[in-house]
XYZ file of C-alpha atoms in Angstrom:
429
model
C -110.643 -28.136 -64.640
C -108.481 -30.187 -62.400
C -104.887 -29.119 -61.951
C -102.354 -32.216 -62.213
C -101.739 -33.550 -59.087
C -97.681 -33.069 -58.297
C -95.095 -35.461 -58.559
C -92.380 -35.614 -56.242
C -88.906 -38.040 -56.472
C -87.000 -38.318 -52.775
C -83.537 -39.370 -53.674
C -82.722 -40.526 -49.936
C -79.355 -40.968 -48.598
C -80.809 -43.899 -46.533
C -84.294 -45.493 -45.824
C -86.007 -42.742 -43.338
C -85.987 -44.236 -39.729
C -87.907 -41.312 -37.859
C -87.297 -43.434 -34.200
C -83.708 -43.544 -35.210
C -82.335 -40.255 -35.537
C -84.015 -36.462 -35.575
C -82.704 -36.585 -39.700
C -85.268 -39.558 -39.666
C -88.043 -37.639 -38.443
C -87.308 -34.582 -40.389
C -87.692 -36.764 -43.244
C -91.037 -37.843 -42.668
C -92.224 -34.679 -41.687
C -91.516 -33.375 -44.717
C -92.798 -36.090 -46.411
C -96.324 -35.430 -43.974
C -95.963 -32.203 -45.430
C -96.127 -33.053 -48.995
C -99.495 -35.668 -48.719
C -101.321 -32.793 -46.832
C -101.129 -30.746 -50.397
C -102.395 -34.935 -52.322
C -98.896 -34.870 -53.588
C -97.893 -37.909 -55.552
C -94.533 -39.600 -54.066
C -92.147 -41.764 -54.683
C -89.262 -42.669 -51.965
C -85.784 -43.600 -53.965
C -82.610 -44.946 -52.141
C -79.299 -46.900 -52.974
C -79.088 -47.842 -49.172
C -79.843 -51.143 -47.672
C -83.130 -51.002 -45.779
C -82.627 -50.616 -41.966
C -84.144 -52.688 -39.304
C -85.935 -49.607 -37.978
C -87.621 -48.217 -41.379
C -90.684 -46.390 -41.857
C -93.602 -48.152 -43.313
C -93.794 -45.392 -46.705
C -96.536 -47.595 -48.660
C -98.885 -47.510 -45.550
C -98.821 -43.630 -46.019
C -99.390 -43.932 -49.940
C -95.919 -43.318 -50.701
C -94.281 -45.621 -53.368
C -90.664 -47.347 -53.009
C -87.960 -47.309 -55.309
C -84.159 -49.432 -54.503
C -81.761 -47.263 -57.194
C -78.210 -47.980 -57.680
C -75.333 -45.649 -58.121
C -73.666 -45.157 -61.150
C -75.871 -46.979 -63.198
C -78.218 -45.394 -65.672
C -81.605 -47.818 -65.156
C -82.104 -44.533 -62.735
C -82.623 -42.490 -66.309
C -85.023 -44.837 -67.872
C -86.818 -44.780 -63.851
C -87.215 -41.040 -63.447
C -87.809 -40.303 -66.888
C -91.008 -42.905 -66.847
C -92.152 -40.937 -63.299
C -91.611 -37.594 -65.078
C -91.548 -35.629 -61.503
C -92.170 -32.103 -60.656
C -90.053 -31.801 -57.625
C -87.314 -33.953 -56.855
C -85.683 -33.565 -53.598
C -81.902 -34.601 -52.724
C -81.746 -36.171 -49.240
C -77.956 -35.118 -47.954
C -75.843 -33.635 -50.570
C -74.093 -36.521 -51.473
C -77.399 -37.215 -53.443
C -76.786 -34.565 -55.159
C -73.681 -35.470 -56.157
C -74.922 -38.822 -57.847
C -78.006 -38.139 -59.323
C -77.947 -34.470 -59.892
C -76.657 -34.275 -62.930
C -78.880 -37.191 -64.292
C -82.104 -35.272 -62.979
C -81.422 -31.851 -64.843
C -80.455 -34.163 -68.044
C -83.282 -36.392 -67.811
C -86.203 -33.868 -65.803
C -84.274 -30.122 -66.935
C -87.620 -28.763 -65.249
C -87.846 -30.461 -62.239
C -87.371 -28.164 -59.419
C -84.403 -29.411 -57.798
C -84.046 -29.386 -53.619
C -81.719 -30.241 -51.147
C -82.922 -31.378 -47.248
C -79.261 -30.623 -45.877
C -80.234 -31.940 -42.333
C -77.326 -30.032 -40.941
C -73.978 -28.276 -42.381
C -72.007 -31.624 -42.321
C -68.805 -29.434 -43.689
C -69.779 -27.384 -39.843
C -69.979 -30.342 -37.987
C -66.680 -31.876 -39.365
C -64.879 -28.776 -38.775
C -66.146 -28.371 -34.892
C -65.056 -32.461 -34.440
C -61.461 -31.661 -34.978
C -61.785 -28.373 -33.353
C -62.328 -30.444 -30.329
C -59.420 -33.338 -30.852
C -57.034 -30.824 -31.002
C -58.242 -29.321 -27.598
C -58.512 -32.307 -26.149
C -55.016 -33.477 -27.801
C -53.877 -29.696 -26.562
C -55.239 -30.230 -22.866
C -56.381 -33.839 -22.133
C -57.082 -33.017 -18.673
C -59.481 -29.867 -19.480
C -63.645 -30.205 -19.215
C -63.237 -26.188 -20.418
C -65.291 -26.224 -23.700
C -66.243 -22.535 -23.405
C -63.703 -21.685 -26.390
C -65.643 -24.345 -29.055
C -69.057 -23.326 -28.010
C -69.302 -19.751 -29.012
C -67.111 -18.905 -31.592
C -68.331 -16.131 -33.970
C -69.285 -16.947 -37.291
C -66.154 -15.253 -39.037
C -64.226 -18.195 -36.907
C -66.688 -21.095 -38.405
C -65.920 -19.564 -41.767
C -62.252 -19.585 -41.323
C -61.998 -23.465 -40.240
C -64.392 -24.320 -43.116
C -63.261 -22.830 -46.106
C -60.482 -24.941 -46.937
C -62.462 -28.074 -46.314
C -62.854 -30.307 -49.412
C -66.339 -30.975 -47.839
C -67.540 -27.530 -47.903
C -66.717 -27.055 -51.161
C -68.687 -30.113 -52.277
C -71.556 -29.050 -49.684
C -71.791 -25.568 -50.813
C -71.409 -26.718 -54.428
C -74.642 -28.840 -53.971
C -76.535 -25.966 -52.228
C -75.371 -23.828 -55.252
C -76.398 -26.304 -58.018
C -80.065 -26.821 -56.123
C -83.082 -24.394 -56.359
C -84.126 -24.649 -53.003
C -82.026 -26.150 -49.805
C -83.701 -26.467 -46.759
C -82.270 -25.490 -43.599
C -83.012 -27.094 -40.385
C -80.735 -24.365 -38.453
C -81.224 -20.445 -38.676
C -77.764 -19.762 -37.083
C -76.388 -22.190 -39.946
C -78.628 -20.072 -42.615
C -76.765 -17.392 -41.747
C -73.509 -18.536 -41.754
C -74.379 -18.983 -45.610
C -75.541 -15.905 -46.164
C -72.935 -13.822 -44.266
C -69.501 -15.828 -44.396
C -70.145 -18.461 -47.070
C -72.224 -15.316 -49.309
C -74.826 -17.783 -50.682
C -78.037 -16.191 -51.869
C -80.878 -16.422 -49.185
C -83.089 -16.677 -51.870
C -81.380 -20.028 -52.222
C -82.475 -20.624 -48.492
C -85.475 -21.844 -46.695
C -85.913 -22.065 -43.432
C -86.919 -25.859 -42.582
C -86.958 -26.905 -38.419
C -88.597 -30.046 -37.072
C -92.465 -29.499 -37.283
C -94.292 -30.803 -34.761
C -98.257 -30.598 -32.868
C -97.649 -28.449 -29.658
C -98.588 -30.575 -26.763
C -102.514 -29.897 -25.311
C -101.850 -32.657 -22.221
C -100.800 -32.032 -19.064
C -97.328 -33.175 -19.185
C -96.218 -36.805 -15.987
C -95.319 -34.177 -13.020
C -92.220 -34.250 -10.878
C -92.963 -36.607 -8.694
C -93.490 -39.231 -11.166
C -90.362 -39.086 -12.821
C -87.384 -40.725 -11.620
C -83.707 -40.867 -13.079
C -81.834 -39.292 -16.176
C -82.106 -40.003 -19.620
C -79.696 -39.801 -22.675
C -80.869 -40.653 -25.875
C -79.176 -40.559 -29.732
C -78.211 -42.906 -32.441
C -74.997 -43.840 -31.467
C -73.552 -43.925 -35.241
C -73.747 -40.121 -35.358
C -70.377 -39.274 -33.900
C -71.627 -35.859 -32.044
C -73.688 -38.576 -29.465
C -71.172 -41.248 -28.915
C -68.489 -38.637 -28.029
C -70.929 -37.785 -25.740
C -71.594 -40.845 -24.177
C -68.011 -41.349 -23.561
C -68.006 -37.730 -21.930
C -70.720 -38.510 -19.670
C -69.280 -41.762 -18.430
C -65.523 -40.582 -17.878
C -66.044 -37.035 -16.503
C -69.827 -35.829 -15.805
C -71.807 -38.962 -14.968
C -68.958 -39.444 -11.731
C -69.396 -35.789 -10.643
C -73.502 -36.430 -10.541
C -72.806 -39.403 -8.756
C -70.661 -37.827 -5.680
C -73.673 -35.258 -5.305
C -76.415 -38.100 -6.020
C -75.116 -41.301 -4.951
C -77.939 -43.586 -5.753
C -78.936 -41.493 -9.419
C -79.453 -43.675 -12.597
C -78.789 -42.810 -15.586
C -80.306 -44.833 -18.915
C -78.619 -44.289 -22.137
C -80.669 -45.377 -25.078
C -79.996 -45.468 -28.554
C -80.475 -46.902 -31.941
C -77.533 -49.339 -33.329
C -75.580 -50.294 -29.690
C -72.537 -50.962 -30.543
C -69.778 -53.866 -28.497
C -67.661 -50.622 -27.201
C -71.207 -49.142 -25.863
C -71.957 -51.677 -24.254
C -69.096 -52.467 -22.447
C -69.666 -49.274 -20.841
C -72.616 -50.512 -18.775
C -71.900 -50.064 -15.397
C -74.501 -51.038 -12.738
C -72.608 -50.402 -9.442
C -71.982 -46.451 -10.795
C -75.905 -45.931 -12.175
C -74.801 -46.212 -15.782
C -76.971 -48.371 -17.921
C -77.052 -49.138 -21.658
C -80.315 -49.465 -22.648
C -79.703 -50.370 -26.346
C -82.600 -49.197 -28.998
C -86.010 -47.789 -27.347
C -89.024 -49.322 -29.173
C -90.617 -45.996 -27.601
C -88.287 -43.098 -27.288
C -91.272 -40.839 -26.068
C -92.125 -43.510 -23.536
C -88.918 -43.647 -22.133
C -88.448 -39.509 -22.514
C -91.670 -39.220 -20.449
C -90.226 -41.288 -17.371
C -87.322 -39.160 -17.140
C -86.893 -36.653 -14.749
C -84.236 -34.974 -16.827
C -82.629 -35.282 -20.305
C -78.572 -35.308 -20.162
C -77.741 -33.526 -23.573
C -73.674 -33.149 -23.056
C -72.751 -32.675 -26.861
C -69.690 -30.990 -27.329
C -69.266 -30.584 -31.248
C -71.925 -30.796 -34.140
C -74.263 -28.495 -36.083
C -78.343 -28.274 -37.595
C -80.631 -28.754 -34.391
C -81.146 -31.796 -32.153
C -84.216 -34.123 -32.354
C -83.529 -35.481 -28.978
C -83.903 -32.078 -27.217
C -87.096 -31.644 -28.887
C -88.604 -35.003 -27.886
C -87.618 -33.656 -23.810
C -90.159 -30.583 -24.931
C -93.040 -32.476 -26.089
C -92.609 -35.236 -23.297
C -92.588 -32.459 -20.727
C -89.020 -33.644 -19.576
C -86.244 -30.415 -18.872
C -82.989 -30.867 -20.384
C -79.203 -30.199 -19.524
C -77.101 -29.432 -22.329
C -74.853 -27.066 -23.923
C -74.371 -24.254 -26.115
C -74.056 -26.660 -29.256
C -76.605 -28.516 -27.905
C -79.054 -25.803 -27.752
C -77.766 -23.758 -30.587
C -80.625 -22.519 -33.153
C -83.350 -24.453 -30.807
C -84.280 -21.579 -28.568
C -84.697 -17.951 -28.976
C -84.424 -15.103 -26.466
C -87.085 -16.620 -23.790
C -85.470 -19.057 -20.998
C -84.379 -22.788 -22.006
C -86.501 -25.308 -20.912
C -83.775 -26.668 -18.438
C -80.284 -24.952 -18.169
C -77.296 -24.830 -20.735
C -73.899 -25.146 -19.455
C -70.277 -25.367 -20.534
C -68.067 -27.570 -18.947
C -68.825 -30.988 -16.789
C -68.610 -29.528 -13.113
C -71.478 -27.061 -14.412
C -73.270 -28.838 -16.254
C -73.384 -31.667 -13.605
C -74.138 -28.896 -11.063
C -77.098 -27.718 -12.678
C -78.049 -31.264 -13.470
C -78.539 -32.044 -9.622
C -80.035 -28.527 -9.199
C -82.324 -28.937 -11.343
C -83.420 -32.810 -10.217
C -84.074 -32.266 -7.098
C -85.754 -28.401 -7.219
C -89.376 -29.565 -8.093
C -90.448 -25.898 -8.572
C -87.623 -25.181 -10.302
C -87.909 -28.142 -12.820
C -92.131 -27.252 -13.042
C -91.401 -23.916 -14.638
C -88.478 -25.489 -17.144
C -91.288 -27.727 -18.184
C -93.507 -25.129 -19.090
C -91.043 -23.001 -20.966
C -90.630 -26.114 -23.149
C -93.988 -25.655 -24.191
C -94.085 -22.111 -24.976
C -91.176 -22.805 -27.228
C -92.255 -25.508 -29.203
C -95.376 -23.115 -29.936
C -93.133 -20.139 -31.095
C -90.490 -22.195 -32.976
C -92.033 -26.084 -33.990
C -95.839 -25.827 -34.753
C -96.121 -27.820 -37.704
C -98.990 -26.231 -39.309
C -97.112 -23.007 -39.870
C -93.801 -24.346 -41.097
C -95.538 -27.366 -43.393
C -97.298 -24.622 -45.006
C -94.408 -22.255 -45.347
C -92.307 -25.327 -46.971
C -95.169 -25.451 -49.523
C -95.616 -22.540 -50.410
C -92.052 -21.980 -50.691
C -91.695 -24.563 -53.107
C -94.736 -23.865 -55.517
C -93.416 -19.921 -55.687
C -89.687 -21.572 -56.824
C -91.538 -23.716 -59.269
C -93.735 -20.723 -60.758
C -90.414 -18.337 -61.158
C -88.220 -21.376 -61.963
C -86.688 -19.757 -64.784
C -86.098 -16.472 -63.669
C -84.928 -18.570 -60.103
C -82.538 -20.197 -61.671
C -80.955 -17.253 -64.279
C -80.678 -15.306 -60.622
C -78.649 -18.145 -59.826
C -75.639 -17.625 -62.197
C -73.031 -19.116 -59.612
C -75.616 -22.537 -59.896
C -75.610 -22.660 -63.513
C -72.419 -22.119 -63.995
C -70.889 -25.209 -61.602
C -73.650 -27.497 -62.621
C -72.004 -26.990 -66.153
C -68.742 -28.103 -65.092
C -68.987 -30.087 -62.123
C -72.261 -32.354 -63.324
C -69.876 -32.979 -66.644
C -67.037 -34.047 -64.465
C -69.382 -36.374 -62.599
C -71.443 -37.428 -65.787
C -67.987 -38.810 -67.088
C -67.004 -40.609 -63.927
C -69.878 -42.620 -63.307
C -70.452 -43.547 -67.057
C -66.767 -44.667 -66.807
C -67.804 -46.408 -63.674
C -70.758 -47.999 -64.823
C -68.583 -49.135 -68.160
C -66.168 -50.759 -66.091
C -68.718 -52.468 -63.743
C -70.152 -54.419 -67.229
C -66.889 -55.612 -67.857
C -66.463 -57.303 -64.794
């Protein structure tokens, strides 16, 4: 007899744009993930589609525009009856969760977290107040390695942890796209691992023979400029480490790319000093590939970064820092070099562009590690399997999960009453 094929509900915080941002792509690899097993989906969102959305329906995946605080979503999800229904960005969480559990009580419920937003919040004003502190300073060594205890500390008085945690709490399963951020929950924050599931970007290895040295040519930054972590570095680049690559490399280029330009980004284009803005890259492996070396300069933000992964599979070495390579490596060498303030980094930049042997092997070990750490076929099978195991123990799951229980009682109540208030007030208008 035929088992019922598996629903699944994505409650997205926007319209996945996988060439947009590395949350994008996570998206859809999870998604990819999901129609390997024939699972039945439907993609949900109260967002206004984006120029740069993926085409869902050509992959089977049915579309759904929702609207906040409005309960048409309860007559919707209780029609679609799904097994699974997964929460993209807590927020999510926050508006529909309670409607799920009253509408679906057995519907597994899971979080994609894309990253510890509370983590990368609390690292951005970290870094004001050292720049406020010392405006002169390109010393970032104290914000890239603090311990975990000192994360903790800077967090846990956040409103947005609370509400972050919270939403990890009230969901079976939240998937983790950072190990180091896994166990920042588990040791400081004290949340359950069995809450936990380990979730990076899953990817095919590359099998090609990757454009060799001699047919690259410049540097490359790439990143959606409305995530904050890449437009602060942008702005870092172009004031203190592009200037310092230049007086070693007078006649280097560098190309920024990325999705939404905005005027102030553009007004940084600077063709006498090598600094172009590209704008959006119709193919950001294309460009990747042409490279001779990714420019990764972030200085705060948290889960792992998409753009460092695109220099591995297009065969391109990267410069970056600790944050930037944080829970993307493991004890093997970096495929490029990690560095901590701009006279470093831009030292090992030209290093690094003009040693072809040098740069050969940092190519290489990019391939080794998205073997070890990315394959695809080992993680998109893990994230199944993880899921079906919650759904078979759901009940014992979730009366492990006391803490869970007992906030979705009052927090999902407090929320229930807003938004029917909300939605009360919206007919009267």
């Amino acid at each position: 007899m035929n088992q019922p094929v598996t629903k699944v509900l994505v409650i997205g915080y926007v319209w996945p744009e996988p060439r947009s941002s590395a949350a994008g792509g996570h998206m859809m690899q999870i998604l990819e993930s999901f129609l390997t097993q024939g699972w039945d989906i439907t993609f949900s969102s109260p967002a206004t589609i984006g120029e740069h959305k993926a085409d869902l329906p050509a992959l089977g995946i049915a579309e759904r525009t929702i609207e906040l605080n409005n309960s048409s979503f309860d007559d919707f999800i209780r029609e679609l009856a799904p097994d699974i229904v997964l929460f993209d960005r807590f927020m999510m969480e926050e508006q529909f969760g309670w409607r799920v559990e009253q509408c679906c009580p057995d519907a597994l419920r899971v979080l994609e977290t894309s990253d510890l937003q509370s983590l990368r919040d609390a690292r951005h004003q970290r870094l004001k107040e050292q720049v406020k502190a010392q405006p002169d300073s390109d010393d970032f060594s104290a914000l890239f390695a603090p311990a975990l205890e000192d994360e903790f500390q800077r967090m846990a008085d956040t409103d947005l942890a609370k509400r972050e945690i919270a939403a990890i709490y009230r969901c079976d399963i939240s998937l983790m796209i950072s190990d180091v951020e896994i166990r920042l929950l588990t040791e400081q924050f004290k949340v359950p691992a069995a809450l936990l599931h380990w979730c990076p970007l899953m990817l095919q290895p590359p099998t090609d023979a990757f454009a060799p040295f001699d047919d690259r040519a410049h540097f490359l930054s790439i990143g959606n400029f409305r995530h904050a972590p890449n437009w602060d570095a942008v702005l870092w680049m172009k004031h203190r480490l592009w200037p310092l690559i230049r007086q070693q490399l007078p006649g280097a280029q560098l190309h920024i790319y990325g999705a939404y330009t905005p005027p102030k980004a553009t007004a940084l284009h600077n063709q006498a000093q090598g600094f172009h803005v590209m704008n959006w890259a119709e193919d950001a492996l294309q460009v990747m590939t042409a490279a001779r070396i990714c420019l990764a300069p972030l200085r705060f933000g948290a889960g792992i970064k998409g753009k460092l992964v695109d220099a591995m599979l297009c065969g391109t070495p990267s410069v970056t820092t600790p944050i930037g390579a944080e829970a993307m490596g493991d004890d093997q060498p970096w495929p490029g070099v990690i560095a901590q303030d701009a006279p470093a980094l831009a030292a090992a930049a030209v290093a690094l562009y003009q040693d072809r042997e040098r740069w050969t092997r940092a190519q290489e070990h990019g391939r080794q590690l998205l073997a070890r750490r990315y394959d695809q076929n080992i993680h998109g099978a893990a994230l199944v399997e993880c899921l079906e195991r919650c759904r078979r123990n759901l009940a014992a799951h979730r009366r492990d999960n006391f803490t869970g229980g007992m906030l979705r009682h009052h927090a999902h109540k407090s929320t229930q009453y807003m938004s029917q208030w909300i939605e009360a007030k919206n007919r009267t208008l």
